[in-house]
CSV table of C-alpha atoms in Angstrom, one decimal:
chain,number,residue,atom,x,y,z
A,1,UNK,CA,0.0,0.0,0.0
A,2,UNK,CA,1.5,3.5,-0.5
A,3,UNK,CA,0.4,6.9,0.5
A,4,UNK,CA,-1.2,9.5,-1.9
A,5,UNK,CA,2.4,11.5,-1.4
A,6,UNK,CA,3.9,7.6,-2.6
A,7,UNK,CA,5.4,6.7,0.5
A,8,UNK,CA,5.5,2.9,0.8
A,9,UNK,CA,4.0,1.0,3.6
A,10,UNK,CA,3.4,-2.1,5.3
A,11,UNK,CA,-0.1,-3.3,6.3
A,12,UNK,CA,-0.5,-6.1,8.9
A,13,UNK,CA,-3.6,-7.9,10.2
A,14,UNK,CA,-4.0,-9.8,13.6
A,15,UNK,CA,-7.2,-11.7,14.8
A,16,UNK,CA,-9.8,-10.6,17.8
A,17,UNK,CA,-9.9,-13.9,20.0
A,18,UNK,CA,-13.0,-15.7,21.8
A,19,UNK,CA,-11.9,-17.1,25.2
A,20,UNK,CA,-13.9,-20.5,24.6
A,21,UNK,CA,-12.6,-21.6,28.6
A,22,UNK,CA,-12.0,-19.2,31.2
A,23,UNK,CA,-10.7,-20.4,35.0
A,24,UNK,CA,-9.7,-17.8,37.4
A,25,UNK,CA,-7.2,-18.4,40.5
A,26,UNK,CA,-5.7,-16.2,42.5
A,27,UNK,CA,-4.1,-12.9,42.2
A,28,UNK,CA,-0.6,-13.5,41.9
A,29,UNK,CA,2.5,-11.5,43.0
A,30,UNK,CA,2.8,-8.7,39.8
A,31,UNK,CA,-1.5,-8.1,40.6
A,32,UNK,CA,-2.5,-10.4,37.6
A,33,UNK,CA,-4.9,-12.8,38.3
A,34,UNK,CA,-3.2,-16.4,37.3
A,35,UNK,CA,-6.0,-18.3,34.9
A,36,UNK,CA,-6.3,-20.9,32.7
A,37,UNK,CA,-7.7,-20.3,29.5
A,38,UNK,CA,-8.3,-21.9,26.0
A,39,UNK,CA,-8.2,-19.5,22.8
A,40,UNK,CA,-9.6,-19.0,19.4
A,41,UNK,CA,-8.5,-16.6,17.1
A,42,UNK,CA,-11.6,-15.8,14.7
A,43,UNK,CA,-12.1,-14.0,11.6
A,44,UNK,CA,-12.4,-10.7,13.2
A,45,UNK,CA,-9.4,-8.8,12.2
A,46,UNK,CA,-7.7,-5.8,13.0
A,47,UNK,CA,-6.1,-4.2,10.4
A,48,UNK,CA,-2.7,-1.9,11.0
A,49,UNK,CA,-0.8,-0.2,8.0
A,50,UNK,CA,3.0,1.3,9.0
A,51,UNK,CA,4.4,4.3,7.5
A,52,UNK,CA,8.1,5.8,8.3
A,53,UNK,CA,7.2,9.1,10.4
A,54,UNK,CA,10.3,11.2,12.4
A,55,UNK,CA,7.5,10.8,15.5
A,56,UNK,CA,4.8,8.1,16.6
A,57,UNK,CA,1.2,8.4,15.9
A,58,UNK,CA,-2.1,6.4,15.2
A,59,UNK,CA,-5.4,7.5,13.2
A,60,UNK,CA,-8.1,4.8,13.6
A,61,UNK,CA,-11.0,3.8,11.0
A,62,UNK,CA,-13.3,0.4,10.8
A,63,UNK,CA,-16.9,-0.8,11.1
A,64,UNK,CA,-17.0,0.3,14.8
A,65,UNK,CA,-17.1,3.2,16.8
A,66,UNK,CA,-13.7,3.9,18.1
A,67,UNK,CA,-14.2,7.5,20.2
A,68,UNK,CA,-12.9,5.8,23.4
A,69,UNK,CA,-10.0,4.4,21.8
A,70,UNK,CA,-7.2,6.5,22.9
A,71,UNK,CA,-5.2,8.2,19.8
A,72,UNK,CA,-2.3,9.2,22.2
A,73,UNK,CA,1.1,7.4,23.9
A,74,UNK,CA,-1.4,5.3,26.1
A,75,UNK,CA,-2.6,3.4,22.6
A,76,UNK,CA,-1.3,-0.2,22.5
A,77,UNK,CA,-0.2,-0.2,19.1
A,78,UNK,CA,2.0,3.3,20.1
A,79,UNK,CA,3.6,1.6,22.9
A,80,UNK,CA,4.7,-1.8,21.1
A,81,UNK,CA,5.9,0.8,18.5
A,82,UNK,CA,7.9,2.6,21.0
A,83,UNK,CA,8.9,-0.5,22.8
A,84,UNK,CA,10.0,-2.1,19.3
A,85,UNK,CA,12.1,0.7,18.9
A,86,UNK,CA,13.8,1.1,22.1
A,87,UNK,CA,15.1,-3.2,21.9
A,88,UNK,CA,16.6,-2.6,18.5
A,89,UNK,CA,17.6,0.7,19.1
A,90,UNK,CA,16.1,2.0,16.0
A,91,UNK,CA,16.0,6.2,16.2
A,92,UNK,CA,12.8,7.1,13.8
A,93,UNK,CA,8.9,6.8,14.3
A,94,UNK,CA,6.3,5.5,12.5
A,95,UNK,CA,2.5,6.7,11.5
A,96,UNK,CA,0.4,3.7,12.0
A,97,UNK,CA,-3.4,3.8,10.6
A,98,UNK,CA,-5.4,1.1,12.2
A,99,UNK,CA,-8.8,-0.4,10.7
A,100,UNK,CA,-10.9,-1.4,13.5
A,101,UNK,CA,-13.4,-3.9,13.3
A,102,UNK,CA,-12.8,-6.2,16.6
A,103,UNK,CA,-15.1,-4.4,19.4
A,104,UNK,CA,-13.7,-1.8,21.5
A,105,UNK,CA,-13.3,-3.1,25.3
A,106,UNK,CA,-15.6,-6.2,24.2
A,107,UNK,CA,-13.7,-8.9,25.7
A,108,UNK,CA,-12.2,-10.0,21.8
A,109,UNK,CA,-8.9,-8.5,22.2
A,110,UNK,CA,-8.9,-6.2,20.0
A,111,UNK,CA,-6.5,-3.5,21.1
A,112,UNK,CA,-4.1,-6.7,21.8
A,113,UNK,CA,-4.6,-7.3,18.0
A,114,UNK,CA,-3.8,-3.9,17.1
A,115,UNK,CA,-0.5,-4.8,19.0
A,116,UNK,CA,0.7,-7.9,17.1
A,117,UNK,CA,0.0,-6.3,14.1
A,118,UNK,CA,1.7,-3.4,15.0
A,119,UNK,CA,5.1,-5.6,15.7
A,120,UNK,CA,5.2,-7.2,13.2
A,121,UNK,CA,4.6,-4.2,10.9
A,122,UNK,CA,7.1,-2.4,11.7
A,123,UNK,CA,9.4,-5.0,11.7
A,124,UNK,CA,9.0,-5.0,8.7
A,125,UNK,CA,8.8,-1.7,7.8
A,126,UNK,CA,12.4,-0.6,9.8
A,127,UNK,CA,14.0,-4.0,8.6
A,128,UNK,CA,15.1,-4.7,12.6
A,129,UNK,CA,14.9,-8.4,11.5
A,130,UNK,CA,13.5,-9.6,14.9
A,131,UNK,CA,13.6,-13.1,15.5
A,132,UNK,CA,9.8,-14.5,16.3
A,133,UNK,CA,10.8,-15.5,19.8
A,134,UNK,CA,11.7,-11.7,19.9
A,135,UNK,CA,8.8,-10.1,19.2
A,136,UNK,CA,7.0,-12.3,21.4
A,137,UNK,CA,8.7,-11.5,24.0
A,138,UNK,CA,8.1,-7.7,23.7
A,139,UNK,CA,4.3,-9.0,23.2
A,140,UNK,CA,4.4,-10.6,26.4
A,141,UNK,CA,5.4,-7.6,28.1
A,142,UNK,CA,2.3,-5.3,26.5
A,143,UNK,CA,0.0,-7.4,27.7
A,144,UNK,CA,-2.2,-10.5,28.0
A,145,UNK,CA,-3.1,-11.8,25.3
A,146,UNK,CA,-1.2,-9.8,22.6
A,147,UNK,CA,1.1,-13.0,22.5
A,148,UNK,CA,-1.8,-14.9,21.6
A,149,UNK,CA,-3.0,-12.7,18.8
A,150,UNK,CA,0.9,-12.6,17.2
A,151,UNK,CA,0.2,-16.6,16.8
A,152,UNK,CA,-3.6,-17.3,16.7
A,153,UNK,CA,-5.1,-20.6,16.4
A,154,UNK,CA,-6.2,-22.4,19.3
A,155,UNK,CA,-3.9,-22.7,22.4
A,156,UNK,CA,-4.4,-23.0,25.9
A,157,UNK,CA,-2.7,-19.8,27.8
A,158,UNK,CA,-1.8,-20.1,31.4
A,159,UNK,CA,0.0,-17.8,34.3
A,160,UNK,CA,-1.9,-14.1,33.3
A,161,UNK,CA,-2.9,-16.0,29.9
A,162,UNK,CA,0.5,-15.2,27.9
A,163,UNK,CA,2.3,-18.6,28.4
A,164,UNK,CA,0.8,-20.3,25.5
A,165,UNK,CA,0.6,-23.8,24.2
A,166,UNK,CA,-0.8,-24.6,21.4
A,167,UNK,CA,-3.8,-26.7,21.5
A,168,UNK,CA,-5.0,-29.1,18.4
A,169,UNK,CA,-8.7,-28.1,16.5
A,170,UNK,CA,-9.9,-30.0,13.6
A,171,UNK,CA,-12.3,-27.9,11.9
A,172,UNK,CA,-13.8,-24.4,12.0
A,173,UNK,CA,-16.7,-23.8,14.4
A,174,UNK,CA,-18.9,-21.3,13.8
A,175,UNK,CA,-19.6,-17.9,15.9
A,176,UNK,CA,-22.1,-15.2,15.8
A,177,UNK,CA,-21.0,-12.8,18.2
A,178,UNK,CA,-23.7,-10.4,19.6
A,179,UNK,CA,-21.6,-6.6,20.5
A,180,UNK,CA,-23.1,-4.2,22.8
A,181,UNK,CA,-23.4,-0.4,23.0
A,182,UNK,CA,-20.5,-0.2,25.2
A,183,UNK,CA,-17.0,-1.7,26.8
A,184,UNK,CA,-16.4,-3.3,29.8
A,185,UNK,CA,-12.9,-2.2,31.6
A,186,UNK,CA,-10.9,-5.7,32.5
A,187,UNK,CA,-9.7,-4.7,35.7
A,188,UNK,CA,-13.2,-3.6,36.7
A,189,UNK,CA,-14.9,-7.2,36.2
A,190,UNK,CA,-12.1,-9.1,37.8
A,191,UNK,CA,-12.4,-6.8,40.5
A,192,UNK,CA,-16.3,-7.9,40.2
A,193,UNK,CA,-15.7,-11.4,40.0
A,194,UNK,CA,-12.9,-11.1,43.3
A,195,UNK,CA,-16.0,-9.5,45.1
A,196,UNK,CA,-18.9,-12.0,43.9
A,197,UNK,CA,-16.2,-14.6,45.5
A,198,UNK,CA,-16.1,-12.9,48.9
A,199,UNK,CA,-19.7,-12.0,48.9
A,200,UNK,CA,-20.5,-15.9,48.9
A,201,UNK,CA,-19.4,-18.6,51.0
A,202,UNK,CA,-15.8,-19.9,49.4
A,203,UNK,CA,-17.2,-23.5,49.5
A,204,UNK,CA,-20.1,-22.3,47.0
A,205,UNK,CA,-17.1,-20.3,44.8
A,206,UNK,CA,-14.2,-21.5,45.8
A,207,UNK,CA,-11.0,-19.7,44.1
A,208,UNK,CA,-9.1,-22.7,42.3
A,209,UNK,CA,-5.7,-22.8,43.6
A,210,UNK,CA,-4.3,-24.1,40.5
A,211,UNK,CA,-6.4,-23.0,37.7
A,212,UNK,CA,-6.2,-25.8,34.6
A,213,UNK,CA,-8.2,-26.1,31.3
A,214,UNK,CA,-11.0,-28.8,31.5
A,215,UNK,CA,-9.8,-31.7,29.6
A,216,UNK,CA,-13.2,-31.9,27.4
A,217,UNK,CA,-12.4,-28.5,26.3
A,218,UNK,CA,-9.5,-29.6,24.4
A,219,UNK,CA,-11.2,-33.3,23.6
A,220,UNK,CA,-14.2,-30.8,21.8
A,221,UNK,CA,-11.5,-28.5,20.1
A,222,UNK,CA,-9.8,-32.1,18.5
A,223,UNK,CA,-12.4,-33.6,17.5
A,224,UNK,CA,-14.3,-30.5,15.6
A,225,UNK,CA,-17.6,-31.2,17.5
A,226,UNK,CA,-19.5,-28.0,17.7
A,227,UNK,CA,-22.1,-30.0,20.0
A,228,UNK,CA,-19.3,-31.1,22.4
A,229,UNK,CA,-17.4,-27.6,22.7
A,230,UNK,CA,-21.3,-26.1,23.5
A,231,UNK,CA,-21.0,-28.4,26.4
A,232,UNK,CA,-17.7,-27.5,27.5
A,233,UNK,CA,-18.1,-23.5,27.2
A,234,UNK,CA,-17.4,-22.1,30.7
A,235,UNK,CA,-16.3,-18.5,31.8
A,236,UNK,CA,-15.6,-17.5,35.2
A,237,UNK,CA,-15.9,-14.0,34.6
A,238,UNK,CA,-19.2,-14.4,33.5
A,239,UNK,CA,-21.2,-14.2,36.3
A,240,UNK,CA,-19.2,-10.7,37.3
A,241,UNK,CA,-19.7,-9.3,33.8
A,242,UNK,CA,-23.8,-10.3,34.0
A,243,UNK,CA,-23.5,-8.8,37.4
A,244,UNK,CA,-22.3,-4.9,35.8
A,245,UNK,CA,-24.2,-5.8,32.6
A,246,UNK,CA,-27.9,-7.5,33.7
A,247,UNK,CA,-28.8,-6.7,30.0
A,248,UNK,CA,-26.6,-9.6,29.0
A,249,UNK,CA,-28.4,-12.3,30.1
A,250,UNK,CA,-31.2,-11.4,27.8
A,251,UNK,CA,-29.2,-11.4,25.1
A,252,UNK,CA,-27.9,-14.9,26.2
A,253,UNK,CA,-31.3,-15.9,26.1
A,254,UNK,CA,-32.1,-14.7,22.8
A,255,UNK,CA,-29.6,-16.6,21.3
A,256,UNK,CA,-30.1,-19.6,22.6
A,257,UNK,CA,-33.4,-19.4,21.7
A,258,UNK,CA,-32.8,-19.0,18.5
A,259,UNK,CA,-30.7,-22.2,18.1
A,260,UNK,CA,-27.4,-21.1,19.6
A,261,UNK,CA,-26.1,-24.4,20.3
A,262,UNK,CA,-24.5,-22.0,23.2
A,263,UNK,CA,-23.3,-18.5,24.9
A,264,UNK,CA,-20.9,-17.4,26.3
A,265,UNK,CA,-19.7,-13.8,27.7
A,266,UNK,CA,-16.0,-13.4,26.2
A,267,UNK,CA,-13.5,-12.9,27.8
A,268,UNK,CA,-14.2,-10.0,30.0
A,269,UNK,CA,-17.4,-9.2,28.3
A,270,UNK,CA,-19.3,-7.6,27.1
A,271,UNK,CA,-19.2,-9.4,23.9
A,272,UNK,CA,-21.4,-12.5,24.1
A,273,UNK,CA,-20.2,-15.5,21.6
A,274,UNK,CA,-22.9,-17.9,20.3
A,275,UNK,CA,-21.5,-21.0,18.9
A,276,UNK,CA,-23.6,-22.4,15.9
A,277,UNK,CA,-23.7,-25.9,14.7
A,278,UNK,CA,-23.4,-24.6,11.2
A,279,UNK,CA,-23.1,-22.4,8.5
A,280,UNK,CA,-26.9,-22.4,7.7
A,281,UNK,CA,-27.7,-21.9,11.4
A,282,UNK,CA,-25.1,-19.3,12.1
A,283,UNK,CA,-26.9,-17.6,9.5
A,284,UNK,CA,-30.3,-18.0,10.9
A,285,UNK,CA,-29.0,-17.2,14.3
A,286,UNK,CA,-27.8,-14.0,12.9
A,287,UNK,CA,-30.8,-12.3,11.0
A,288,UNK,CA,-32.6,-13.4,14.4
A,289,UNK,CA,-30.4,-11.2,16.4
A,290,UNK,CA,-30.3,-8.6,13.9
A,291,UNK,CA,-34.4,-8.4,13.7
A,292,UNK,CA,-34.5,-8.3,17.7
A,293,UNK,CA,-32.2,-4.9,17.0
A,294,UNK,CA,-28.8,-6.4,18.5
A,295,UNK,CA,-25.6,-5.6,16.6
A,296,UNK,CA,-23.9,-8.5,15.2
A,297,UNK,CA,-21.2,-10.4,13.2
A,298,UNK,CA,-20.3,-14.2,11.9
A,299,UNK,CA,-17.0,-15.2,12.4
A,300,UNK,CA,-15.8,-18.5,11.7
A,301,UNK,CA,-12.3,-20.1,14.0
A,302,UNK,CA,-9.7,-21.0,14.3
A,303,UNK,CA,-7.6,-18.2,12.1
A,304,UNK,CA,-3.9,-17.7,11.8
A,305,UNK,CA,-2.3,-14.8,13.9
A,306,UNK,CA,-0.5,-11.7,12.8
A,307,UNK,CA,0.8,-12.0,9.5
A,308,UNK,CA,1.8,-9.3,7.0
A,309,UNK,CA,-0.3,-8.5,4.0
A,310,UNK,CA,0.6,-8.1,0.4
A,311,UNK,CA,-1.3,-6.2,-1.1
């Protein structure tokens, strides 16, 4: 892609992810929570196209509205930029213009997307020829899950959800996510969920002392069954994200009763993730949604992770 002045640049694209298992333990030493979690990356990508610049700055675009998406040095994408940069040493900037179309604070990862993307872009663009184990490693230190959305697929992510191995699916399963009028902060529902826990009797919600991914979780991802991951769906921060959002579960309900073989709040919310047996349902599933007024998109999983794109 090049600029109207001619200036060549690189465009990169990274997935949004749906947390299909979500176990929360404790709150560990750095104030992470440690969890167990099994990913997907979907067909919801971001898109993020590098420019050389003397300075660092990002212009967003995309399908969604991005007005709380901050356009200074607190943007994601900025600070693996920056923090690019500073491990090669490399002295210039870059403009980066990002095409948004994962949801903005919905649970999907997108600003972790917007990351990876950003990475490997200007990688790329600077020719710092970072190794992969490299740039994950600067990923890791950005956040979360933007070392999941560098390498997409399926994988099961442990310790704050960034030590990932990857996990076998057979397969694509099919999503309709349902996106609501506004985010949800992460900090804020885990802070709900810690609270739910001490409201109620820790022998009704216990804390797991060593968090772990149900084995059927992975048996369902193997073997492609859409039927048998509907069973295995489970999100502990769920419960915390119904409890700030009680609109939710009404939309939980509306999918499932328009044959969603399942919901499921993702990640933090407040994305909700219906998982259709197929493509003729996740169709029906979604003009349902869509004539009951709720925002939605199909996505199908699992996708690659950030790659460059040629265009």
């Amino acid at each position: 892609m090049t600029t109207g002045a001619g200036m060549q640049g690189v465009h990169a694209r990274a997935p949004g992810k749906i947390n299909v298992f979500l176990k929360v333990g404790q709150v560990m030493d750095d104030g992470y929570h440690d969890v167990a979690t099994a990913y997907q990356a979907v067909s919801l990508h971001e898109d993020v196209f590098a420019y050389e610049a003397s300075d660092f700055s990002v212009t967003l675009s995309g399908s969604i509205d991005t007005i709380d998406v901050p356009t200074d040095g607190s943007n994601l994408a900025i600070k693996a930029a920056r923090a690019l940069a500073r491990k090669t040493g490399y002295r210039g900037g870059v403009r980066l213009e990002i095409e948004k179309h994962v949801p903005v604070a919905g649970g999907m990862g997108g600003g972790s997307a917007d990351a990876a993307a950003t990475l490997l872009a200007c990688d790329a663009l600077w020719g710092t020829e970072c190794s992969r184990e490299e740039l994950l490693a600067i990923a890791a230190k950005l956040g979360a899950d933007v070392p999941f959305a560098f390498t997409g697929g399926t994988a099961v992510g442990t310790g704050r959800g960034d030590q990932l191995s990857p996990a076998l699916a057979t397969g694509h399963f099919q999503w309709v996510l349902a996106f609501a009028e506004f985010g949800m902060s992460t900090p804020k529902v885990y802070s709900e969920l810690d609270r739910h826990r001490e409201r109620h009797a820790q022998d009704i919600f216990p804390t797991p002392a060593q968090p772990t991914v149900d084995a059927n979780v992975l048996q369902a991802l193997r073997s492609g069954d859409p039927r048998l991951l509907a069973e295995s769906l489970h999100n502990d921060l769920q419960a915390a994200a119904l409890h700030l959002a009680p609109g939710l579960t009404n939309v939980l309900e509306l999918g499932e009763e328009n044959g969603a073989l399942a919901g499921i709040v993702s990640g933090s919310g407040p994305t909700v993730a219906f998982l259709a047996a197929d493509v003729d349902a996740a169709l029906e599933l979604q003009v349902a949604l869509s004539a009951a007024r709720v925002t939605v998109a199909r996505a199908t999983g699992p996708v690659h992770g950030a790659r460059l794109i040629h265009d």
